[in-house]
N, CA, C and O of each residue as an XYZ file, in Angstrom:
888
protein
N       0.425      0.718    -17.264
C      -0.962      0.585    -17.100
C      -1.304      0.660    -15.519
O      -0.634      0.042    -14.692
N      -2.363      1.440    -15.191
C      -2.608      1.672    -13.759
C      -3.189      0.219    -13.206
O      -4.014     -0.522    -13.741
N      -2.467      0.064    -11.937
C      -3.031     -1.195    -11.276
C      -4.415     -1.030    -10.715
O      -4.809      0.042    -10.257
N      -5.151     -2.138    -10.765
C      -6.474     -2.082     -9.932
C      -6.453     -2.818     -8.627
O      -5.853     -3.889     -8.529
N      -7.084     -2.279     -7.635
C      -7.092     -2.838     -6.145
C      -8.723     -3.223     -5.938
O      -9.681     -2.760     -6.557
N      -8.717     -4.058     -5.038
C     -10.112     -4.188     -4.422
C      -9.958     -4.354     -2.972
O      -9.094     -5.144     -2.592
N     -10.622     -3.768     -2.161
C     -10.720     -3.682     -0.690
C     -12.012     -4.425     -0.312
O     -13.087     -4.057     -0.785
N     -11.917     -5.546      0.602
C     -12.816     -6.511      0.987
C     -13.092     -6.190      2.594
O     -12.303     -6.617      3.436
N     -14.152     -5.484      2.934
C     -14.425     -5.227      4.380
C     -14.198     -3.686      4.540
O     -13.039     -3.274      4.474
N     -15.204     -2.828      4.743
C     -15.107     -1.478      4.757
C     -15.154     -0.824      6.306
O     -15.721      0.239      6.559
N     -14.523     -1.572      7.196
C     -14.571     -1.134      8.576
C     -13.509      0.089      8.587
O     -13.280      0.780      7.595
N     -12.915      0.250      9.810
C     -12.011      1.480     10.039
C     -10.855      1.294      9.300
O     -10.440      2.230      8.617
N     -10.124     -0.028      9.336
C      -8.880     -0.222      8.632
C      -9.064     -0.289      7.042
O      -8.346      0.352      6.274
N     -10.107     -1.138      6.629
C     -10.357     -1.264      5.211
C     -10.870     -0.009      4.425
O     -10.732      0.243      3.228
N     -11.531      0.752      5.460
C     -11.929      2.239      4.927
C     -10.923      3.097      4.833
O     -10.973      4.028      4.030
N      -9.803      2.881      5.699
C      -8.664      3.826      5.558
C      -7.837      3.488      4.347
O      -7.348      4.404      3.685
N      -7.654      2.255      4.024
C      -6.881      1.800      2.971
C      -7.652      2.298      1.719
O      -7.050      2.807      0.774
N      -9.050      2.131      1.737
C      -9.722      2.494      0.494
C      -9.574      3.823      0.118
O      -9.268      4.161     -1.026
N      -9.822      4.746      1.223
C      -9.639      6.159      1.185
C      -8.279      6.666      0.597
O      -8.194      7.539     -0.267
N      -7.322      6.069      1.120
C      -5.784      6.339      0.935
C      -5.492      6.019     -0.614
O      -4.997      6.839     -1.387
N      -5.869      4.714     -0.956
C      -5.721      4.297     -2.403
C      -6.444      5.308     -3.308
O      -5.870      5.739     -4.308
N      -7.569      5.661     -3.016
C      -8.398      6.453     -3.967
C      -7.805      7.836     -4.080
O      -7.773      8.495     -5.119
N      -7.357      8.192     -2.948
C      -6.724      9.781     -3.013
C      -5.411      9.689     -3.966
O      -5.028     10.682     -4.584
N      -4.798      8.539     -4.040
C      -3.767      8.488     -4.581
C      -3.816      8.203     -6.163
O      -2.867      8.035     -6.929
N      -5.143      8.196     -6.419
C      -5.575      8.117     -7.814
C      -5.669      6.685     -8.420
O      -5.705      6.497     -9.636
N      -5.709      5.682     -7.491
C      -5.787      4.445     -7.804
C      -7.373      4.045     -8.135
O      -8.339      4.609     -7.620
N      -7.445      2.861     -9.185
C      -8.798      2.420     -9.213
C      -9.086      1.168     -8.219
O      -8.484      0.094     -8.207
N     -10.155      1.580     -7.393
C     -10.418      0.824     -6.245
C     -11.828      0.300     -6.320
O     -12.747      1.059     -6.626
N     -12.035     -1.013     -6.044
C     -13.315     -1.704     -5.866
C     -13.424     -1.976     -4.495
O     -12.607     -2.647     -3.864
N     -14.596     -1.370     -3.957
C     -14.766     -1.464     -2.324
C     -16.003     -2.479     -2.258
O     -17.039     -2.280     -2.891
N     -15.812     -3.481     -1.508
C     -16.672     -4.533     -1.316
C     -16.963     -4.768      0.208
O     -16.019     -4.864      0.993
N     -18.353     -4.868      0.660
C     -18.720     -5.123      2.049
C     -20.058     -5.840      1.955
O     -20.758     -5.813      0.942
N     -20.384     -6.514      3.128
C     -21.824     -7.215      3.049
C     -22.947     -6.132      3.671
O     -24.166     -6.240      3.539
N     -22.278     -5.124      4.341
C     -23.078     -4.060      5.033
C     -23.401     -2.809      3.936
O     -22.592     -2.021      3.447
N     -24.795     -2.896      3.728
C     -25.188     -1.817      2.703
C     -24.828     -0.272      3.063
O     -24.490      0.588      2.250
N     -24.979     -0.118      4.469
C     -24.617      1.304      4.842
C     -23.045      1.590      4.597
O     -22.722      2.657      4.076
N     -22.202      0.775      4.917
C     -20.815      0.961      4.576
C     -20.404      1.134      3.138
O     -19.496      1.922      2.871
N     -21.076      0.377      2.097
C     -21.106      0.378      0.805
C     -21.417      1.867      0.468
O     -20.629      2.576     -0.157
N     -22.500      2.244      0.882
C     -23.292      3.579      0.374
C     -22.148      4.701      0.876
O     -21.981      5.737      0.232
N     -21.425      4.418      2.008
C     -20.431      5.431      2.525
C     -19.357      5.644      1.632
O     -18.738      6.707      1.681
N     -19.023      4.644      0.715
C     -17.800      4.580     -0.094
C     -17.971      4.651     -1.463
O     -16.988      4.618     -2.204
N     -19.261      4.759     -1.954
C     -19.740      4.825     -3.366
C     -19.186      6.060     -4.072
O     -18.961      6.081     -5.282
N     -18.967      7.139     -3.205
C     -18.432      8.359     -3.931
C     -16.972      8.411     -3.699
O     -16.310      9.269     -4.283
N     -16.462      7.637     -2.963
C     -14.813      7.457     -2.718
C     -14.161      6.705     -3.599
O     -13.326      7.148     -4.389
N     -14.547      5.406     -3.498
C     -13.894      4.377     -4.303
C     -14.322      4.477     -5.983
O     -15.232      5.258     -6.261
N     -13.762      3.803     -6.946
C     -14.165      3.702     -8.236
C     -15.357      3.235     -8.296
O     -16.206      3.945     -8.837
N     -15.761      1.869     -7.737
C     -16.868      1.083     -7.508
C     -17.007      0.675     -6.175
O     -16.024      0.375     -5.499
N     -18.339      0.635     -5.676
C     -18.543      0.048     -4.275
C     -19.735     -0.955     -4.572
O     -20.617     -0.711     -5.395
N     -19.664     -2.097     -3.819
C     -20.620     -2.986     -4.117
C     -20.997     -3.848     -2.920
O     -20.124     -4.154     -2.107
N     -22.207     -4.239     -2.778
C     -22.647     -5.122     -1.609
C     -22.404     -6.596     -2.025
O     -23.041     -7.061     -2.970
N     -21.520     -7.328     -1.362
C     -21.226     -8.700     -1.864
C     -20.626     -9.624     -0.677
O     -19.941     -9.165      0.236
N     -20.947    -10.874     -0.801
C     -20.254    -11.859      0.135
C     -19.066    -12.250     -0.569
O     -19.123    -12.781     -1.678
N     -17.860    -11.979      0.106
C     -16.675    -12.371     -0.568
C     -16.357    -13.807     -0.242
O     -15.258    -14.245     -0.584
N     -17.262    -14.621      0.422
C     -16.910    -16.116      0.837
C     -17.543    -16.826     -0.384
O     -17.347    -18.038     -0.482
N     -18.300    -16.176     -1.346
C     -19.077    -16.893     -2.354
C     -18.235    -16.667     -3.785
O     -18.146    -15.583     -4.362
N     -17.657    -17.882     -4.217
C     -16.856    -17.808     -5.324
C     -17.528    -17.332     -6.583
O     -16.870    -16.759     -7.451
N     -18.816    -17.550     -6.710
C     -19.657    -17.113     -7.993
C     -19.691    -15.730     -7.960
O     -19.432    -15.041     -8.946
N     -20.035    -15.233     -6.737
C     -20.223    -13.736     -6.569
C     -18.823    -13.012     -6.952
O     -18.866    -11.915     -7.510
N     -17.603    -13.616     -6.657
C     -16.542    -13.043     -6.831
C     -16.187    -12.965     -8.267
O     -15.620    -11.975     -8.731
N     -16.531    -14.052     -9.012
C     -16.356    -14.164    -10.489
C     -17.127    -12.985    -11.177
O     -16.602    -12.186    -11.952
N     -18.491    -12.982    -10.776
C     -19.296    -11.939    -11.248
C     -18.945    -10.648    -11.186
O     -19.319     -9.819    -12.015
N     -18.098    -10.357    -10.059
C     -17.494     -9.108     -9.892
C     -16.316     -8.697    -10.728
O     -15.820     -7.571    -10.755
N     -15.884     -9.879    -11.490
C     -14.584     -9.632    -12.262
C     -13.404     -9.575    -11.527
O     -12.420     -8.996    -11.987
N     -13.391    -10.150    -10.359
C     -12.228    -10.083     -9.355
C     -10.927    -10.575    -10.033
O      -9.833    -10.049     -9.828
N     -11.108    -11.490    -10.750
C      -9.830    -11.989    -11.601
C      -9.047    -11.059    -12.234
O      -7.839    -11.227    -12.400
N      -9.721     -9.977    -12.642
C      -8.942     -8.786    -13.372
C      -8.457     -7.834    -12.313
O      -7.922     -6.803    -12.720
N      -8.562     -8.020    -11.034
C      -7.712     -7.029    -10.175
C      -6.534     -7.622     -9.694
O      -6.399     -8.797     -9.355
N      -5.571     -6.607     -9.687
C      -4.056     -6.900     -9.557
C      -3.744     -7.283     -8.076
O      -2.852     -8.055     -7.725
N      -4.572     -6.657     -7.307
C      -4.089     -6.734     -5.744
C      -5.521     -6.537     -4.973
O      -6.346     -5.634     -5.114
N      -5.544     -7.639     -4.141
C      -6.862     -7.473     -3.352
C      -6.422     -7.511     -1.849
O      -5.662     -8.369     -1.401
N      -7.002     -6.445     -1.077
C      -6.800     -6.420      0.421
C      -8.012     -6.913      0.939
O      -9.096     -6.429      0.614
N      -7.867     -8.003      1.857
C      -8.965     -8.473      2.832
C      -8.819     -7.971      4.189
O      -7.990     -8.366      5.008
N      -9.832     -6.927      4.384
C      -9.805     -6.296      5.613
C     -11.033     -6.581      6.292
O     -11.664     -5.639      6.771
N     -11.450     -7.739      6.397
C     -12.690     -8.288      7.176
C     -12.440     -8.066      8.605
O     -11.339     -8.364      9.067
N     -13.428     -7.532      9.403
C     -13.303     -7.185     10.704
C     -13.070     -8.225     11.667
O     -11.944     -8.709     11.776
N     -14.106     -8.642     12.432
C     -14.139     -9.671     13.277
C     -14.232    -11.123     12.920
O     -13.839    -12.019     13.667
N     -14.758    -11.305     11.774
C     -15.177    -12.739     11.282
C     -13.741    -13.373     10.789
O     -13.325    -13.074      9.669
N     -13.157    -14.056     11.453
C     -11.981    -14.778     11.042
C     -12.423    -15.859      9.813
O     -11.844    -15.932      8.730
N     -13.339    -16.510     10.143
C     -13.708    -17.544      9.158
C     -13.925    -16.846      7.844
O     -13.427    -17.359      6.842
N     -14.616    -15.729      7.739
C     -14.884    -15.122      6.420
C     -13.649    -14.622      5.821
O     -13.515    -14.520      4.602
N     -12.692    -14.292      6.718
C     -11.394    -13.726      6.162
C     -10.675    -14.903      5.519
O     -10.169    -14.773      4.404
N     -10.609    -16.165      6.261
C      -9.954    -17.298      5.767
C     -10.480    -17.772      4.408
O      -9.784    -17.962      3.410
N     -11.859    -17.945      4.511
C     -12.629    -18.258      3.192
C     -12.340    -17.500      2.117
O     -11.998    -17.994      1.043
N     -12.462    -16.181      2.339
C     -12.267    -15.330      1.289
C     -10.987    -15.344      0.759
O     -10.914    -15.269     -0.468
N      -9.858    -15.431      1.461
C      -8.518    -15.548      1.036
C      -8.235    -16.777      0.189
O      -7.468    -16.749     -0.773
N      -8.953    -17.960      0.633
C      -8.658    -19.077     -0.056
C      -9.440    -19.026     -1.586
O      -8.935    -19.510     -2.598
N     -10.775    -18.341     -1.547
C     -11.179    -18.275     -2.695
C     -10.395    -17.351     -3.723
O     -10.429    -17.611     -4.925
N      -9.732    -16.333     -3.251
C      -9.124    -15.289     -4.042
C      -7.769    -16.192     -4.434
O      -7.304    -15.961     -5.551
N      -7.212    -17.025     -3.755
C      -5.922    -17.745     -4.249
C      -6.555    -18.752     -5.347
O      -5.966    -18.829     -6.425
N      -7.455    -19.352     -5.185
C      -7.980    -20.254     -6.192
C      -8.330    -19.562     -7.524
O      -8.145    -20.089     -8.621
N      -8.829    -18.389     -7.340
C      -9.244    -17.714     -8.642
C      -7.961    -16.937     -9.200
O      -8.030    -16.117    -10.115
N      -6.701    -17.320     -8.492
C      -5.492    -16.802     -9.226
C      -5.075    -15.111     -9.163
O      -4.496    -14.474    -10.044
N      -5.489    -14.690     -8.036
C      -5.322    -13.056     -7.753
C      -3.890    -13.141     -7.616
O      -3.360    -14.019     -6.935
N      -3.201    -12.190     -8.290
C      -1.603    -11.932     -8.192
C      -1.337    -11.740     -6.918
O      -0.479    -12.498     -6.466
N      -1.869    -10.842     -6.066
C      -1.305    -10.434     -4.908
C      -2.555    -10.139     -3.847
O      -3.490     -9.369     -4.064
N      -2.351    -10.924     -2.667
C      -3.494    -10.792     -1.647
C      -2.802    -10.293     -0.347
O      -1.853    -10.919      0.126
N      -3.285     -9.159      0.227
C      -2.926     -8.753      1.612
C      -4.034     -8.910      2.535
O      -5.141     -8.474      2.217
N      -3.856     -9.458      3.588
C      -4.802     -9.782      4.599
C      -4.523     -9.259      5.785
O      -3.385     -9.238      6.255
N      -5.764     -8.700      6.474
C      -5.681     -8.092      7.900
C      -5.917     -9.188      8.759
O      -6.898     -9.927      8.675
N      -4.792     -9.307      9.777
C      -4.877    -10.490     10.741
C      -5.533    -10.071     12.245
O      -5.241     -9.038     12.848
N      -6.305    -10.910     12.630
C      -6.785    -10.492     14.119
C      -5.725    -10.754     15.350
O      -5.498     -9.990     16.288
N      -5.154    -12.006     15.100
C      -3.943    -12.380     16.018
C      -3.066    -13.234     15.309
O      -3.092    -13.534     14.115
N      -2.190    -13.629     16.311
C      -0.901    -14.494     15.625
C      -1.481    -15.852     15.021
O      -1.013    -16.280     13.966
N      -2.512    -16.537     15.697
C      -3.056    -17.818     15.136
C      -3.548    -17.465     13.726
O      -3.074    -18.114     12.794
N      -4.417    -16.538     13.479
C      -4.966    -16.025     12.159
C      -3.939    -15.894     11.435
O      -4.027    -16.488     10.361
N      -2.682    -15.156     11.674
C      -1.678    -14.805     10.628
C      -1.077    -16.211     10.438
O      -0.770    -16.430      9.266
N      -0.867    -17.078     11.179
C      -0.230    -18.628     10.871
C      -1.179    -19.156      9.780
O      -0.685    -19.577      8.734
N      -2.362    -19.159      9.940
C      -3.311    -19.777      9.022
C      -3.251    -19.053      7.583
O      -3.077    -19.722      6.564
N      -3.389    -17.789      7.552
C      -3.186    -16.903      6.395
C      -1.963    -17.156      5.590
O      -2.040    -17.131      4.361
N      -0.697    -17.428      6.274
C       0.355    -17.586      5.656
C       0.321    -18.941      5.088
O       0.784    -19.030      3.951
N      -0.178    -20.138      5.694
C      -0.211    -21.426      5.259
C      -1.092    -21.452      3.956
O      -0.728    -22.172      3.026
N      -2.250    -20.689      3.847
C      -2.938    -20.777      2.755
C      -2.543    -19.875      1.641
O      -3.217    -19.838      0.612
N      -1.595    -19.225      1.785
C      -0.949    -18.435      0.644
C      -1.253    -17.030      0.518
O      -1.269    -16.528     -0.606
N      -1.490    -16.353      1.524
C      -1.635    -14.866      1.629
C      -0.286    -14.257      1.387
O       0.681    -14.621      2.056
N      -0.181    -13.289      0.400
C       1.157    -12.716      0.011
C       1.688    -11.833      1.408
O       2.832    -11.932      1.851
N       0.877    -11.166      1.859
C       1.234    -10.128      2.945
C       0.123     -9.984      4.090
O      -1.046     -9.648      3.902
N       0.670    -10.279      5.213
C      -0.246    -10.323      6.420
C       0.071     -8.940      7.339
O       1.191     -8.648      7.757
N      -1.025     -8.240      7.538
C      -0.845     -7.115      8.271
C      -1.656     -7.099      9.633
O      -2.674     -7.776      9.778
N      -1.156     -6.314     10.581
C      -1.790     -6.233     11.887
C      -2.162     -4.516     11.917
O      -1.324     -3.705     12.311
N      -3.219     -4.200     11.551
C      -3.540     -2.727     11.659
C      -3.362     -2.217     13.000
O      -3.084     -1.025     13.129
N      -3.493     -3.008     14.083
C      -3.128     -2.369     15.476
C      -1.806     -1.855     15.356
O      -1.484     -0.756     15.806
N      -0.964     -2.694     14.704
C       0.632     -2.182     14.810
C       0.924     -1.304     13.468
O       1.986     -0.688     13.383
N       0.139     -1.270     12.618
C       0.485     -0.694     11.218
C      -0.620      0.190     10.867
O      -1.763     -0.268     10.867
N      -0.385      1.486     10.549
C      -1.471      2.273     10.441
C      -1.842      2.294      8.871
O      -0.957      2.150      8.028
N      -3.041      2.460      8.562
C      -3.603      2.310      7.154
C      -2.806      3.012      6.082
O      -2.538      2.484      5.004
N      -2.459      4.173      6.416
C      -1.688      5.265      5.706
C      -0.294      4.550      5.020
O       0.003      4.567      3.825
N       0.342      4.021      5.949
C       1.726      3.463      5.798
C       1.442      2.203      4.758
O       2.050      2.116      3.691
N       0.532      1.314      5.151
C       0.280      0.219      4.321
C      -0.129      0.472      2.984
O       0.284     -0.176      2.023
N      -1.070      1.565      2.907
C      -1.524      1.837      1.436
C      -0.284      2.234      0.660
O      -0.159      1.798     -0.484
N       0.686      3.058      1.203
C       1.788      3.320      0.527
C       2.702      2.171      0.098
O       3.311      2.233     -0.970
N       2.790      1.274      0.805
C       3.516      0.050      0.715
C       2.652     -0.730     -0.160
O       3.284     -1.514     -0.869
N       1.332     -0.741     -0.321
C       0.663     -1.388     -1.494
C       0.923     -0.873     -2.869
O       1.027     -1.541     -3.898
N       1.010      0.413     -2.725
C       1.424      1.074     -4.153
C       2.682      0.578     -4.625
O       2.841      0.020     -5.710
N       3.640      0.817     -3.705
C       5.002      0.433     -4.172
C       5.713     -0.466     -2.857
O       5.699     -0.072     -1.691
N       6.287     -1.669     -3.295
C       6.953     -2.364     -2.246
C       8.360     -1.676     -1.915
O       9.048     -2.152     -1.012
N       8.783     -0.586     -2.621
C       9.899      0.152     -2.348
C       9.696      1.171     -1.272
O      10.669      1.759     -0.800
N       8.376      1.427     -0.827
C       8.161      2.432      0.349
C       8.317      1.451      1.602
O       7.457      0.591      1.788
N       9.246      1.557      2.330
C       9.597      0.959      3.434
C       8.716      1.453      4.796
O       8.154      0.647      5.537
N       8.700      2.707      4.964
C       8.120      3.071      6.239
C       7.579      4.654      6.005
O       8.171      5.490      5.322
N       6.543      4.829      6.603
C       5.693      6.044      6.232
C       5.465      6.642      7.774
O       5.014      5.814      8.566
N       5.676      7.744      8.204
C       5.378      8.396      9.546
C       4.921      9.832      9.225
O       5.564     10.749      8.714
N       3.518      9.790      9.700
C       2.997     11.226      9.658
C       3.737     12.241     10.753
O       4.109     11.850     11.860
N       3.870     13.422     10.334
C       4.353     14.483     11.165
C       3.443     15.465     11.500
O       3.567     16.150     12.515
N       2.325     15.606     10.530
C       0.998     16.348     10.886
C       0.125     15.960      9.610
O       0.472     15.183      8.720
N      -1.025     16.625      9.693
C      -2.122     16.276      8.783
C      -1.495     16.198      7.363
O      -1.886     15.301      6.616
N      -0.621     17.011      6.972
C      -0.202     16.975      5.600
C       1.320     16.839      5.333
O       1.767     16.906      4.188
N       2.092     16.648      6.408
C       3.568     16.431      6.309
C       3.919     14.969      6.748
O       3.316     14.435      7.679
N       4.842     14.383      6.099
C       5.194     13.002      6.460
C       6.784     12.957      6.213
O       7.436     13.775      5.564
N       7.237     11.855      6.857
C       8.625     11.319      6.700
C       8.455     10.024      6.023
O       7.657      9.234      6.527
N       9.151      9.657      4.850
C       8.905      8.361      4.255
C      10.364      7.649      3.901
O      11.236      8.265      3.287
N      10.506      6.465      4.297
C      11.738      5.555      3.788
C      11.530      4.965      2.650
O      10.493      4.304      2.612
N      12.264      4.981      1.565
C      12.106      4.385      0.347
C      13.371      3.729     -0.077
O      14.468      4.244      0.139
N      13.200      2.492     -0.731
C      14.288      1.934     -1.392
C      14.526      2.768     -2.696
O      13.548      3.157     -3.334
N      15.960      3.090     -3.161
C      16.028      3.740     -4.385
C      15.610      3.044     -5.482
O      15.988      1.884     -5.644
N      14.751      3.686     -6.403
C      14.207      2.965     -7.460
C      15.249      2.971     -8.697
O      16.270      3.659     -8.679
N      14.883      2.134     -9.768
C      15.984      2.024    -10.775
C      16.296      3.239    -11.476
O      17.388      3.444    -12.006
N      15.238      4.124    -11.476
C      15.475      5.525    -12.037
C      16.453      6.426    -11.400
O      16.940      7.418    -11.942
N      16.714      5.988    -10.154
C      17.499      6.725     -9.360
C      18.993      6.303     -9.368
O      19.879      7.118     -9.113
N      19.212      5.177     -9.629
C      20.516      4.376     -9.236
C      21.596      4.988    -10.249
O      21.326      5.191    -11.433
N      22.779      5.248     -9.705
C      23.826      5.851    -10.526
C      23.794      7.338    -10.699
O      24.715      7.891    -11.299
N      22.761      8.040    -10.196
C      22.485      9.494    -10.407
C      22.758     10.168     -9.171
O      22.457      9.585     -8.130
N      23.349     11.455     -9.117
C      23.549     12.289     -7.817
C      22.270     12.898     -7.528
O      21.301     13.037     -8.275
N      22.445     13.282     -6.160
C      21.076     14.091     -5.750
C      20.892     15.391     -6.702
O      19.754     15.781     -6.965
N      22.119     16.102     -7.251
C      22.068     17.124     -8.160
C      21.347     16.743     -9.331
O      20.541     17.585     -9.728
N      21.449     15.540    -10.069
C      20.840     15.064    -11.258
C      19.390     14.748    -10.909
O      18.535     14.978    -11.764
N      19.075     14.298     -9.861
C      17.669     13.982     -9.639
C      16.917     15.168     -9.062
O      15.688     15.185     -9.122
N      17.638     16.218     -8.475
C      16.994     17.656     -8.317
C      15.525     17.379     -7.539
O      14.477     17.857     -7.972
N      15.587     16.633     -6.466
C      14.298     16.078     -6.092
C      13.473     17.290     -5.189
O      12.258     17.290     -4.990
N      14.389     18.260     -4.726
C      13.777     19.374     -4.104
C      13.027     20.429     -5.104
O      11.955     20.999     -4.901
N      13.786     20.516     -6.104
C      13.047     21.537     -7.130
C      12.026     20.808     -7.898
O      10.979     21.416     -8.121
N      12.155     19.589     -8.346
C      11.086     18.790     -9.030
C       9.869     18.390     -8.184
O       8.754     18.379     -8.704
N      10.044     18.069     -6.923
C       9.082     17.425     -6.344
C       8.669     18.204     -5.007
O       7.599     17.906     -4.476
N       9.407     19.098     -4.503
C       9.281     19.763     -3.208
C       9.633     19.008     -2.050
O       9.143     19.372     -0.981
N      10.514     17.866     -2.074
C      10.650     17.111     -0.942
C      12.182     17.239     -0.753
O      12.921     17.605     -1.668
N      12.647     16.893      0.575
C      14.022     17.108      0.856
C      14.515     15.704      1.350
O      13.903     15.045      2.190
N      15.657     15.319      0.760
C      16.311     14.082      1.237
C      17.225     14.408      2.418
O      18.255     15.063      2.256
N      16.826     13.932      3.639
C      17.389     14.257      4.806
C      18.528     13.204      5.271
O      19.318     13.468      6.177
N      18.529     12.154      4.656
C      19.465     11.005      4.916
C      19.588      9.997      4.065
O      18.599      9.813      3.356
N      20.578      9.217      3.895
C      20.730      7.980      3.080
C      21.107      6.950      3.935
O      22.066      7.129      4.685
N      20.419      5.760      3.938
C      21.008      4.581      4.525
C      21.643      3.823      3.735
O      21.164      3.659      2.612
N      22.868      3.164      4.089
C      23.802      2.415      3.026
C      24.170      1.445      3.923
O      24.657      1.929      4.946
N      24.103      0.085      3.902
C      24.379     -0.863      4.635
C      23.900     -0.567      5.907
O      22.698     -0.454      6.146
N      24.964     -0.410      6.908
C      24.581     -0.094      8.429
C      24.793      1.213      8.668
O      24.450      1.602      9.785
N      25.348      2.143      7.793
C      25.671      3.420      7.886
C      24.480      4.546      7.573
O      23.661      4.265      6.699
N      24.398      5.563      8.137
C      23.495      6.610      7.757
C      24.075      7.740      7.465
O      24.834      8.214      8.310
N      23.892      8.349      6.377
C      24.604      9.793      5.922
C      23.509     10.568      6.135
O      22.532     10.512      5.387
N      23.579     11.373      7.193
C      22.602     12.438      7.457
C      23.140     13.824      6.679
O      24.307     14.212      6.719
N      22.094     14.460      5.994
C      22.181     15.666      5.342
C      23.408     15.252      4.296
O      24.564     15.642      4.458
N      23.004     14.453      3.263
C      24.120     14.030      2.206
C      24.341     15.140      1.393
O      23.412     15.928      1.217
N      25.578     15.353      0.795
C      26.054     16.392     -0.191
C      25.298     16.028     -1.351
O      24.833     14.911     -1.579
N      25.180     17.364     -2.288
C      24.383     17.153     -3.582
C      25.134     16.418     -4.440
O      24.546     16.071     -5.465
N      26.452     16.025     -4.296
C      27.056     15.306     -5.237
C      27.119     13.792     -4.917
O      27.825     12.988     -5.526
N      26.319     13.516     -3.917
C      26.265     12.071     -3.458
C      25.445     11.279     -4.536
O      24.338     11.605     -4.964
N      26.240     10.097     -4.928
C      25.528      9.201     -5.866
C      24.709      8.042     -5.238
O      25.063      7.386     -4.258
N      23.674      7.902     -5.875
C      22.803      6.828     -5.261
C      23.040      5.511     -5.843
O      23.084      5.321     -7.058
N      23.203      4.536     -4.894
C      23.644      3.262     -5.243
C      22.506      2.250     -5.109
O      21.535      2.431     -4.373
N      22.681      1.248     -5.818
C      21.702      0.182     -5.676
C      21.663     -0.359     -4.153
O      22.713     -0.611     -3.561
N      20.376     -0.526     -3.542
C      20.374     -0.882     -2.234
C      20.188      0.187     -1.335
O      19.767     -0.057     -0.205
N      20.483      1.506     -1.735
C      20.429      2.505     -0.828
C      18.912      2.815     -0.500
O      17.989      2.636     -1.294
N      18.788      3.319      0.818
C      17.458      3.679      1.306
C      17.322      5.432      1.509
O      18.032      6.056      2.297
N      16.591      5.868      0.903
C      16.484      7.354      1.235
C      15.487      7.672      2.333
O      14.464      7.016      2.529
N      15.868      8.738      3.037
C      14.733      9.232      4.078
C      14.287     10.559      3.560
O      15.080     11.496      3.476
N      13.034     10.659      3.212
C      12.337     11.950      2.591
C      11.436     12.649      3.546
O      10.663     12.002      4.252
N      11.503     13.905      3.592
C      10.517     14.710      4.307
C       9.947     15.650      3.362
O      10.605     16.203      2.480
N       8.527     15.843      3.596
C       8.012     16.783      2.817
C       6.448     16.681      2.828
O       5.914     15.763      3.451
N       5.737     17.570      2.176
C       4.272     17.470      2.202
C       3.719     16.184      1.411
O       4.366     15.773      0.447
N       2.542     15.548      1.802
C       2.164     14.358      1.507
C       1.980     14.243     -0.093
O       2.428     13.309     -0.760
N       1.215     15.394     -0.631
C       1.042     15.487     -2.103
C       2.424     15.456     -2.877
O       2.468     14.822     -3.931
N       3.548     16.102     -2.414
C       4.768     16.104     -2.967
C       5.386     14.883     -2.887
O       6.034     14.465     -3.847
N       5.257     14.158     -1.719
C       5.883     12.862     -1.523
C       5.071     11.737     -2.633
O       5.673     10.808     -3.172
N       3.886     11.973     -2.801
C       3.114     11.009     -3.544
C       3.622     11.148     -4.983
O       3.777     10.153     -5.691
N       3.892     12.448     -5.425
C       4.454     12.633     -6.728
C       5.932     12.055     -6.813
O       6.318     11.483     -7.832
N       6.568     12.192     -5.936
C       8.033     11.780     -5.887
C       7.905     10.031     -5.844
O       8.766      9.343     -6.393
N       6.947      9.532     -5.261
C       7.032      8.078     -5.192
C       6.455      7.554     -6.617
O       6.973      6.555     -7.116
N       5.471      8.166     -7.225
C       4.992      7.794     -8.365
C       5.939      7.759     -9.563
O       5.898      6.933    -10.474
N       6.815      8.791     -9.432
C       7.770      9.153    -10.667
C       9.154      8.455    -10.345
O       9.726      7.916    -11.293
N       9.717      8.417     -9.152
C      10.941      7.803     -8.817
C      10.928      6.520     -8.095
O      11.957      5.854     -8.197
N      10.134      6.125     -7.509
C       9.995      4.890     -6.582
C       9.210      3.803     -6.885
O       9.306      2.734     -6.282
N       8.243      4.063     -8.010
C       7.254      3.071     -8.134
C       7.913      1.823     -8.541
O       9.000      1.925     -9.110
N       7.390      0.607     -8.323
C       7.956     -0.604     -8.692
C       8.274     -0.727    -10.193
O       7.634     -0.215    -11.111
N       9.316     -1.457    -10.278
C       9.642     -1.594    -11.825
C       8.708     -2.314    -12.777
O       8.665     -2.150    -13.996
N       7.839     -3.274    -11.924
C       6.777     -3.870    -12.875
C       5.607     -3.187    -12.832
O       4.660     -3.539    -13.535
């Protein structure tokens, strides 16, 4: 079943996450107190609503309990960010990712139970969105507007199979340019190389091809 996401706060970072998740075909509920921002995303996200995420009753009315993963991307209002995270924890949200403004903010978020804290100044929205879709995506580097390099943990569908078996280039249009195993890196691995549990693959290709590869071979087991 397709996971559902909510993005609270549609500034530059939250907007970037919302656009990328929507582009990947995910169900996204976009939330902000600013009507103009919500209007900007009503044709991008599955649903876009004006709402105060620090109000527990409002969150309940939005059906936030049914969301699998909530991203709190509130801009400069640290108090609203912390209160929203607390409300979401109390409502039993399975996974909460929160944007931190600084190290102090991060410490508080970790203490109150945020599952993942990110610093968008250090982590670009695209990389984080791919990590949100699958914990197996470790890193994502844009080479151009439509080509990227991605590091992924071998998914369960890949383990024990050779690169010939997986036929990644023919099926997905991507190239495996390296395999990290323990502390060794195998550059330009042979087609007969068998993928082992714990291997990290370095993939290069067009973004749309990488997305298909991630969804079919790398997506989390759950």
